[in-house]
Amino acid sequence: MVRVGIVGATGYGGAELIRLLAGHPHVEIANVYSSSSEGESLEKSFPHVAGLRLPTLSPIDADSMSGVNDLIFLATPAGVSSTLSPKLVEKGLKVIDLSGDFRLENGAVYKTWYKHEPAPSQWVEAAIYGLTEWNQEQVAGASLIANPGCYPTATLLALLPLVKTGWVQPNSWIVDAKSGVSGAGRGVALGVHYSEINESIHAYKVANHQHTPEIEQELQKQSGEETLVQFTPHLVPMTRGILVTAYGQLTTDVTQSQIQELYEATYADKPFVRVRPAGSHPHTKEVYGSNYCDIAIHVDQRTRRVILLSVIDNMMKGAAGQAVQNMNVMFNLPEKTGLPLVPVFP
Amino acid sequence: MVRVGIVGATGYGGAELIRLLAGHPHVEIANVYSSSSEGESLEKSFPHVAGLRLPTLSPIDADSMSGVNDLIFLATPAGVSSTLSPKLVEKGLKVIDLSGDFRLENGAVYKTWYKHEPAPSQWVEAAIYGLTEWNQEQVAGASLIANPGCYPTATLLALLPLVKTGWVQPNSWIVDAKSGVSGAGRGVALGVHYSEINESIHAYKVANHQHTPEIEQELQKQSGEETLVQFTPHLVPMTRGILVTAYGQLTTDVTQSQIQELYEATYADKPFVRVRPAGSHPHTKEVYGSNYCDIAIHVDQRTRRVILLSVIDNMMKGAAGQAVQNMNVMFNLPEKTGLPLVPVFP
Amino acid sequence: MVRVGIVGATGYGGAELIRLLAGHPHVEIANVYSSSSEGESLEKSFPHVAGLRLPTLSPIDADSMSGVNDLIFLATPAGVSSTLSPKLVEKGLKVIDLSGDFRLENGAVYKTWYKHEPAPSQWVEAAIYGLTEWNQEQVAGASLIANPGCYPTATLLALLPLVKTGWVQPNSWIVDAKSGVSGAGRGVALGVHYSEINESIHAYKVANHQHTPEIEQELQKQSGEETLVQFTPHLVPMTRGILVTAYGQLTTDVTQSQIQELYEATYADKPFVRVRPAGSHPHTKEVYGSNYCDIAIHVDQRTRRVILLSVIDNMMKGAAGQAVQNMNVMFNLPEKTGLPLVPVFP
Amino acid sequence: MVRVGIVGATGYGGAELIRLLAGHPHVEIANVYSSSSEGESLEKSFPHVAGLRLPTLSPIDADSMSGVNDLIFLATPAGVSSTLSPKLVEKGLKVIDLSGDFRLENGAVYKTWYKHEPAPSQWVEAAIYGLTEWNQEQVAGASLIANPGCYPTATLLALLPLVKTGWVQPNSWIVDAKSGVSGAGRGVALGVHYSEINESIHAYKVANHQHTPEIEQELQKQSGEETLVQFTPHLVPMTRGILVTAYGQLTTDVTQSQIQELYEATYADKPFVRVRPAGSHPHTKEVYGSNYCDIAIHVDQRTRRVILLSVIDNMMKGAAGQAVQNMNVMFNLPEKTGLPLVPVFP
């Protein structure tokens, strides 16, 4: 049994990790940590976990975490993991960081977009970007995983196969993303107030969302070309789900079926990516509660653009689900272990 | 492995059964049946099941069901099971019927409330009412299970412990129930049209919902007293979840803590009933996607009434979840096998 | 033109008053007051009012309010109006208080349920309870209106005609109420966090909501009999709307059509109460954005109970709409002036 | 008083017209027409209009419409108006057609995208495209108005000022649009089933939505340049509202403030277009129930793109509201007459 500790257990990311790990056949939830609520039962924060017999909440303290855990998940705000994770790895713990602290290789870029001090550069270099389908080998040997952001996960899984081909102008990518509200976390704010958000949609952080450089960095890694992505997130009146609608200008006369074949081949043995039949329009609900990323491909002959549709559950493939998938790979378990195989529908 | 067949696989009840059974360690989904769509893949109806490698849809035909299944789940409209289930049981199959056809012991009452011909009386007598927590022994030996209705499940689990005590006037029960829309099924109608239902709540079938006699029958079985229940269902703008708010007039000076203790004792070893701490107000979301029924008890000293709050996921404990729980009991498997232990939250 | 001032203009009640009063042909919005944001444009808080050319926000100061307003609306939390309103009336201003500070005639009862000091008793006596349909004459001559609570409005309009007849046992009333989230106001809290409330329903303040004594007081005024009401509010995943489902035990063999006639006669000349045809199930959406209260009557012959269904928009007939209706009566304007005549549907 | 007739009164477009026209000071709703329900009260279809004393439903028959109406609104499916409207205009009636039958100047294009026979070309030529802010003079003198589509309205008001400048590459426009469900009308279908749509978002008709040529045609009229627009609609779990997020590649080094000034100047005297402050992210809810189109401008210096955000209520500025605005202009009434000035918020 892998003994896991969860830091940030009273947030939504923590709750989703508990849902998955409590049913995982090779995991023991050994410790749950929170910056407040020390000694309290997690049921007080989350009545839905009643009856699970989880440990009570412990304070976040690196020293006390070693010896009693094999792996730590960090579901913490930006700026926490950058100092905590190095200490944990030095003590021999494996770490999967769900925050953005180790995703950007360039510290200056991190500082510009996150408005925090970057993590030490040698630790950033040591961290592995945990987009499982694309980095499986490195994940297997990693001590520190930078678990991808929700928007980058849905975007990269959709764009990477094409980006490698050169069939699309690198600077033409426009990524129009739509997210449920849970991605904003459990903190109270007017921006997540029910009456403000219900029956309404709006864009936010146009031209300056911090997931932009993460997407660009990973695309560039695969294409070798400088790539500027236009990324626009929107808040949708629903709790879970991300839909990415991505537009790329084709440079060749490639057909829809060629692209379809490319995607089916790329993801043939990837259990959590489902390439949908040509002409599909995936609904976010069709992956609700699951670790799937469903992708559909459209080519518009009039405009010579490819339009990619990609849906995930932001709490799952966009956060906790992918984190558990990475854990499975790190501990040499079958990739699907402990992850629900059928979405909750309707 | 238990070989199961699902009749009505293209409806919501069927979809939820597939979600549970596809991950069940002792089950093989051997066949899926539908009155239409013969030979088609289930993915065509339900894209969310893509990748599961389920059998294609077969027509509903009793003769061809034996030999290739051990158990048949019926997730069919009223009036189908009454003729189909007897044939299946006669062929040696076990049957769990999610419809109302075998729940009411009195055929005339069935006809009055359901507007269909009742099932043959000997078969109604043979059927076991599958409220697992209260009828576990009979379920274990049953060939034909009448799986309880969604509203009755949430109501009965909340009322039965008190009904047995005599602390409440039998005819004082008022059950004000609120349900998500999935309970209405997948058929299209103005009453489930998004724009009509969103941002709105309404009562329906006041004083004449067919779950009324089912609730009364089961209460009377436990109390031995004639009981008239005032049952009012409401449609709430959400997909899943039932909240029952039940009011009973106390006949004695019993205290809140006495009732609390009674409930905790009654359900101490029942894994899917969680008696919440005194003063709780359970949210339906706190059982979303799970098989739990969470119950909270309030006593109003001013009015000498007990107010019971009971929440379930109508697709789970109110339908497919309880059906799988019954299957586990029938096949001598641990009751929780294959059922999610943590609700999907948020 | 009536010069009105709005105190609490940055809350939801204030916003709804502005919506109504900006289009009112006999009103000038002379001043808007807020405890914060002095000197700011209201557009900063509420972008939806852009272009209206409203006055900037002024601080709440009784002295500066006279001379520049004829009428003050208070859309403030409990405990503000109890001291502010008397000062305003003494300066010759008319006041419509949307809070609960002047609704309860008994100061001790107020203190018990509201946990605040009650307003001075002579001022409570002077205040008129502004349930327009029932107190129109007193409203016409009032200086200080206690505008009814949202739940009491929906409840009282439904119950009062029957309560006067004696056809229902006074202590049998059970009022199961369901409300949208806007009733909780604009303040941020976990209880109004989108991801917690969406796709969920729950009861709250069972047996201790402060609208209980308000309902009982007004019923008793009409019936002359002591009356205990069982009142249970619920939070529904929608922004606006209240549905009251009320249950009363009949004492006589009165028929549904007799009750129907009673209601139609009672409200025949009341433009904002619509008695729906026998057997109706009103949807809250059918009064959305309007000042209507729609009422439907059901008699259950089995149980000899009457079930009343009553729907309002909590922001309108439950708050700002009724306040404007009262203003119209106070200033001798036609009752419907400035109030939308058709709900927003769908 | 203008005597108006409404064809298609039992649909959502008809309902919204009734909401606006019932309160319009210079209009009498003289007749309501429906292809079914002859002789019935409109309350039977729409309980929310109870109490309005509207005429009963008449069958759709051109001959009987003249003499008793001055103006006919058609809120009908594609293919009805193309034959009905010419007859009405020939009888001397003015017509405002909310369908797409007279919007596309090229009949072959209409047939390609709508899969119906186009209207007679002389009638298409005679029709005026009723985007009020841009065609006010022609609207004033028109007999037949082609009321713009919901998506084109939100798109064109946002793009037209820029399109006239030449600052954006004509073929670079990508219009990613998000709509509430009411735009799909009142007909029942799985695609508007509550449980399928709630808590989910999806794209539809990628690369082939019939509003694409309408947008292109109107852009080309103003720019004089051939323009291909990439238009993608999405269905959002809400009833009302459209958000358009539009991306254009800048050809010059124009600044955000220059574009801001252009828009403010363009719409300075247009009461229903509100150019929001630089950096704004309009929410659809901020125009709910109103006839406003709110526009915000963002320039991304990294990518040299302009991102335009535009929100409307699809039932209002996207359909019935703009139709009434056009009626006001046609009958020489102030443009705002009878149109709500403050959105319903929250």
Coordinates of N, CA, C and O in Angstrom, one line a residue, chain B residues 2-83:
Chain B
V2 N -21.1 -12.9 -12.3 CA -22.5 -12.9 -12.5 C -22.8 -12.3 -13.9 O -22.3 -11.2 -14.2
R3 N -23.5 -13.0 -14.8 CA -23.8 -12.5 -16.1 C -25.1 -11.7 -16.0 O -26.1 -12.3 -15.7
V4 N -25.1 -10.4 -16.2 CA -26.3 -9.7 -16.1 C -26.7 -9.1 -17.5 O -25.9 -8.9 -18.4
G5 N -28.0 -9.0 -17.6 CA -28.7 -8.4 -18.8 C -29.4 -7.2 -18.3 O -30.0 -7.2 -17.2
I6 N -29.4 -6.1 -19.1 CA -30.1 -4.9 -18.7 C -31.1 -4.6 -19.8 O -30.8 -4.4 -20.9
V7 N -32.4 -4.5 -19.3 CA -33.5 -4.2 -20.2 C -33.8 -2.7 -20.0 O -34.0 -2.3 -18.9
G8 N -33.9 -2.0 -21.1 CA -34.1 -0.6 -21.0 C -32.8 0.2 -20.9 O -32.6 1.2 -20.2
A9 N -31.8 -0.3 -21.6 CA -30.4 0.2 -21.5 C -30.2 1.6 -22.1 O -29.2 2.2 -21.8
T10 N -31.2 2.0 -22.9 CA -31.0 3.3 -23.5 C -31.7 4.5 -22.7 O -31.7 5.6 -23.1
G11 N -32.2 4.1 -21.5 CA -32.7 5.1 -20.6 C -31.8 5.5 -19.5 O -30.7 5.0 -19.4
Y12 N -32.2 6.4 -18.7 CA -31.2 6.9 -17.6 C -31.0 5.8 -16.6 O -29.8 5.7 -16.1
G13 N -32.0 5.1 -16.3 CA -31.8 4.0 -15.3 C -30.8 3.0 -15.8 O -29.9 2.5 -15.1
G14 N -30.9 2.6 -17.1 CA -30.0 1.7 -17.7 C -28.6 2.3 -17.7 O -27.6 1.6 -17.5
A15 N -28.4 3.6 -18.0 CA -27.1 4.2 -18.1 C -26.4 4.1 -16.7 O -25.2 3.8 -16.6
E16 N -27.2 4.3 -15.7 CA -26.6 4.3 -14.3 C -26.2 2.9 -13.9 O -25.2 2.6 -13.3
L17 N -27.0 1.9 -14.3 CA -26.7 0.5 -14.1 C -25.4 0.2 -14.8 O -24.5 -0.5 -14.2
I18 N -25.2 0.6 -16.0 CA -24.0 0.3 -16.7 C -22.8 1.0 -16.0 O -21.7 0.4 -15.9
R19 N -22.9 2.2 -15.5 CA -21.8 2.9 -14.8 C -21.4 2.0 -13.6 O -20.2 1.8 -13.4
L20 N -22.4 1.5 -12.9 CA -22.0 0.7 -11.7 C -21.5 -0.7 -12.1 O -20.5 -1.2 -11.5
L21 N -22.1 -1.3 -13.0 CA -21.8 -2.7 -13.3 C -20.5 -2.9 -14.1 O -19.8 -3.9 -14.0
A22 N -20.2 -1.8 -14.9 CA -19.0 -1.9 -15.7 C -17.8 -1.9 -14.8 O -16.7 -2.5 -15.1
G23 N -17.9 -1.4 -13.6 CA -16.8 -1.4 -12.6 C -16.9 -2.4 -11.5 O -16.1 -2.5 -10.6
H24 N -17.9 -3.2 -11.6 CA -18.2 -4.2 -10.5 C -17.3 -5.4 -10.7 O -17.3 -6.0 -11.8
P25 N -16.6 -5.8 -9.7 CA -15.5 -6.8 -9.9 C -16.1 -8.2 -10.1 O -15.4 -9.1 -10.5
H26 N -17.4 -8.5 -9.8 CA -17.9 -9.8 -9.9 C -19.1 -9.9 -11.0 O -19.9 -10.8 -11.0
V27 N -19.1 -8.9 -11.9 CA -20.2 -8.9 -12.8 C -19.6 -8.8 -14.3 O -18.6 -8.1 -14.5
E28 N -20.3 -9.4 -15.1 CA -20.1 -9.2 -16.6 C -21.4 -8.7 -17.2 O -22.4 -9.3 -17.0
I29 N -21.3 -7.6 -17.8 CA -22.5 -7.1 -18.6 C -22.6 -7.9 -19.8 O -21.9 -7.7 -20.8
A30 N -23.4 -8.9 -19.7 CA -23.5 -9.9 -20.8 C -24.4 -9.4 -22.0 O -24.1 -9.7 -23.1
N31 N -25.5 -8.8 -21.6 CA -26.4 -8.3 -22.7 C -27.1 -7.0 -22.3 O -27.3 -6.8 -21.1
V32 N -27.3 -6.2 -23.3 CA -28.1 -5.0 -23.1 C -29.3 -5.0 -24.1 O -29.1 -5.4 -25.3
Y33 N -30.5 -4.7 -23.6 CA -31.7 -4.9 -24.4 C -32.4 -3.5 -24.5 O -32.4 -2.7 -23.6
S34 N -33.0 -3.3 -25.7 CA -33.8 -2.1 -25.9 C -34.9 -2.4 -26.8 O -34.8 -3.2 -27.7
S35 N -36.0 -1.7 -26.7 CA -37.2 -2.0 -27.5 C -37.0 -1.4 -28.9 O -37.7 -1.7 -29.9
S36 N -36.0 -0.5 -29.0 CA -35.6 0.0 -30.4 C -34.1 -0.2 -30.5 O -33.5 -0.8 -29.7
S37 N -33.5 0.3 -31.6 CA -32.1 0.3 -31.8 C -31.4 -1.0 -31.8 O -30.2 -1.1 -31.6
E38 N -32.1 -2.1 -32.1 CA -31.5 -3.4 -32.2 C -30.2 -3.4 -33.1 O -30.2 -2.9 -34.2
G39 N -29.2 -4.0 -32.5 CA -28.0 -4.2 -33.3 C -27.0 -3.0 -33.2 O -25.9 -3.0 -33.6
E40 N -27.6 -1.9 -32.6 CA -26.7 -0.7 -32.5 C -25.8 -0.7 -31.3 O -26.1 -1.4 -30.3
S41 N -24.8 0.0 -31.4 CA -23.9 0.2 -30.3 C -24.6 1.2 -29.3 O -25.2 2.1 -29.7
L42 N -24.4 0.9 -28.0 CA -24.9 1.8 -27.0 C -24.3 3.2 -27.0 O -24.9 4.2 -26.6
E43 N -23.1 3.3 -27.6 CA -22.4 4.6 -27.7 C -23.2 5.5 -28.5 O -23.0 6.7 -28.4
K44 N -24.0 5.0 -29.4 CA -24.8 5.9 -30.3 C -25.8 6.7 -29.4 O -26.1 7.8 -29.6
S45 N -26.4 6.0 -28.5 CA -27.3 6.6 -27.5 C -26.6 7.4 -26.5 O -27.0 8.5 -26.1
F46 N -25.5 6.9 -26.0 CA -24.8 7.4 -24.8 C -23.3 7.5 -25.2 O -22.5 6.6 -24.8
P47 N -22.9 8.6 -25.8 CA -21.5 8.8 -26.1 C -20.6 8.6 -24.9 O -19.4 8.3 -25.0
H48 N -21.1 8.9 -23.7 CA -20.2 8.8 -22.5 C -19.7 7.4 -22.2 O -18.7 7.3 -21.5
V49 N -20.3 6.4 -22.8 CA -19.8 5.0 -22.5 C -18.8 4.6 -23.5 O -18.4 3.4 -23.5
A50 N -18.4 5.5 -24.4 CA -17.4 5.1 -25.4 C -16.2 4.4 -24.8 O -15.7 4.8 -23.8
G51 N -15.7 3.4 -25.5 CA -14.5 2.7 -25.0 C -14.8 1.5 -24.1 O -13.8 0.8 -23.7
L52 N -16.0 1.3 -23.7 CA -16.3 0.2 -22.7 C -16.4 -1.1 -23.3 O -16.4 -2.1 -22.6
R53 N -16.5 -1.2 -24.6 CA -16.7 -2.5 -25.3 C -17.9 -3.3 -24.8 O -17.7 -4.5 -24.4
L54 N -19.0 -2.7 -24.7 CA -20.2 -3.3 -24.3 C -20.8 -4.1 -25.5 O -20.5 -3.8 -26.6
P55 N -21.7 -5.1 -25.2 CA -22.4 -5.8 -26.3 C -23.3 -4.8 -27.0 O -23.7 -3.8 -26.5
T56 N -23.6 -5.1 -28.3 CA -24.6 -4.3 -29.0 C -26.0 -4.6 -28.5 O -26.2 -5.6 -27.8
L57 N -26.9 -3.7 -28.8 CA -28.3 -3.8 -28.3 C -29.1 -4.9 -28.9 O -29.0 -5.1 -30.1
S58 N -29.7 -5.7 -28.1 CA -30.6 -6.8 -28.5 C -32.0 -6.4 -28.3 O -32.3 -5.6 -27.4
P59 N -32.9 -7.0 -29.1 CA -34.4 -6.8 -28.8 C -34.8 -7.5 -27.5 O -34.2 -8.4 -27.1
I60 N -35.9 -7.0 -27.0 CA -36.4 -7.6 -25.7 C -37.2 -8.8 -26.1 O -38.3 -8.7 -26.6
D61 N -36.7 -9.9 -25.7 CA -37.4 -11.2 -26.0 C -37.0 -12.2 -24.9 O -35.9 -12.6 -24.8
A62 N -38.0 -12.6 -24.2 CA -37.8 -13.4 -23.0 C -37.1 -14.7 -23.3 O -36.2 -15.1 -22.6
D63 N -37.5 -15.3 -24.4 CA -36.9 -16.6 -24.8 C -35.4 -16.6 -24.9 O -34.6 -17.4 -24.5
S64 N -34.9 -15.5 -25.6 CA -33.5 -15.4 -25.8 C -32.6 -14.9 -24.7 O -31.4 -14.9 -24.7
M65 N -33.3 -14.6 -23.6 CA -32.6 -14.1 -22.4 C -32.0 -15.2 -21.5 O -31.1 -14.9 -20.8
S66 N -32.6 -16.3 -21.5 CA -32.2 -17.4 -20.6 C -30.9 -18.1 -21.2 O -30.7 -18.1 -22.4
G67 N -30.1 -18.6 -20.3 CA -28.9 -19.3 -20.7 C -27.8 -18.3 -20.9 O -26.6 -18.7 -20.7
V68 N -28.0 -17.1 -21.2 CA -26.9 -16.1 -21.4 C -26.9 -15.1 -20.4 O -26.0 -14.2 -20.4
N69 N -27.8 -15.2 -19.4 CA -27.7 -14.2 -18.3 C -28.1 -15.0 -17.0 O -28.8 -16.0 -17.0
D70 N -27.5 -14.5 -15.9 CA -28.0 -15.0 -14.6 C -29.0 -14.1 -13.9 O -29.8 -14.6 -13.1
L71 N -28.9 -12.9 -14.3 CA -29.8 -11.9 -13.6 C -30.2 -10.9 -14.7 O -29.4 -10.4 -15.5
I72 N -31.4 -10.5 -14.6 CA -31.9 -9.4 -15.5 C -32.3 -8.2 -14.7 O -33.1 -8.3 -13.7
F73 N -31.8 -7.0 -15.0 CA -32.3 -5.8 -14.5 C -33.4 -5.2 -15.5 O -33.1 -5.1 -16.6
L74 N -34.5 -4.8 -15.0 CA -35.5 -4.1 -15.8 C -35.6 -2.7 -15.4 O -36.1 -2.3 -14.3
A75 N -35.2 -1.8 -16.4 CA -35.3 -0.4 -16.2 C -36.3 0.1 -17.2 O -35.9 0.8 -18.2
T76 N -37.5 -0.3 -17.0 CA -38.6 -0.1 -18.1 C -39.7 0.7 -17.5 O -39.9 0.8 -16.3
P77 N -40.5 1.3 -18.4 CA -41.7 2.0 -18.0 C -42.8 1.1 -17.3 O -42.7 -0.2 -17.6
A78 N -43.7 1.6 -16.6 CA -44.7 0.8 -16.0 C -45.5 0.0 -17.0 O -45.7 0.5 -18.1
G79 N -45.8 -1.2 -16.7 CA -46.6 -2.1 -17.6 C -45.7 -3.0 -18.4 O -46.3 -3.9 -19.1
V80 N -44.4 -2.9 -18.4 CA -43.6 -3.8 -19.2 C -43.2 -5.1 -18.3 O -43.4 -6.2 -18.7
S81 N -42.8 -4.8 -17.1 CA -42.3 -5.8 -16.3 C -43.4 -6.8 -15.8 O -43.1 -8.0 -15.6
S82 N -44.6 -6.3 -15.7 CA -45.7 -7.1 -15.2 C -45.9 -8.4 -16.0 O -46.3 -9.4 -15.5
T83 N -45.6 -8.3 -17.3 CA -45.7 -9.5 -18.1 C -44.3 -10.2 -18.4 O -44.2 -11.4 -18.5

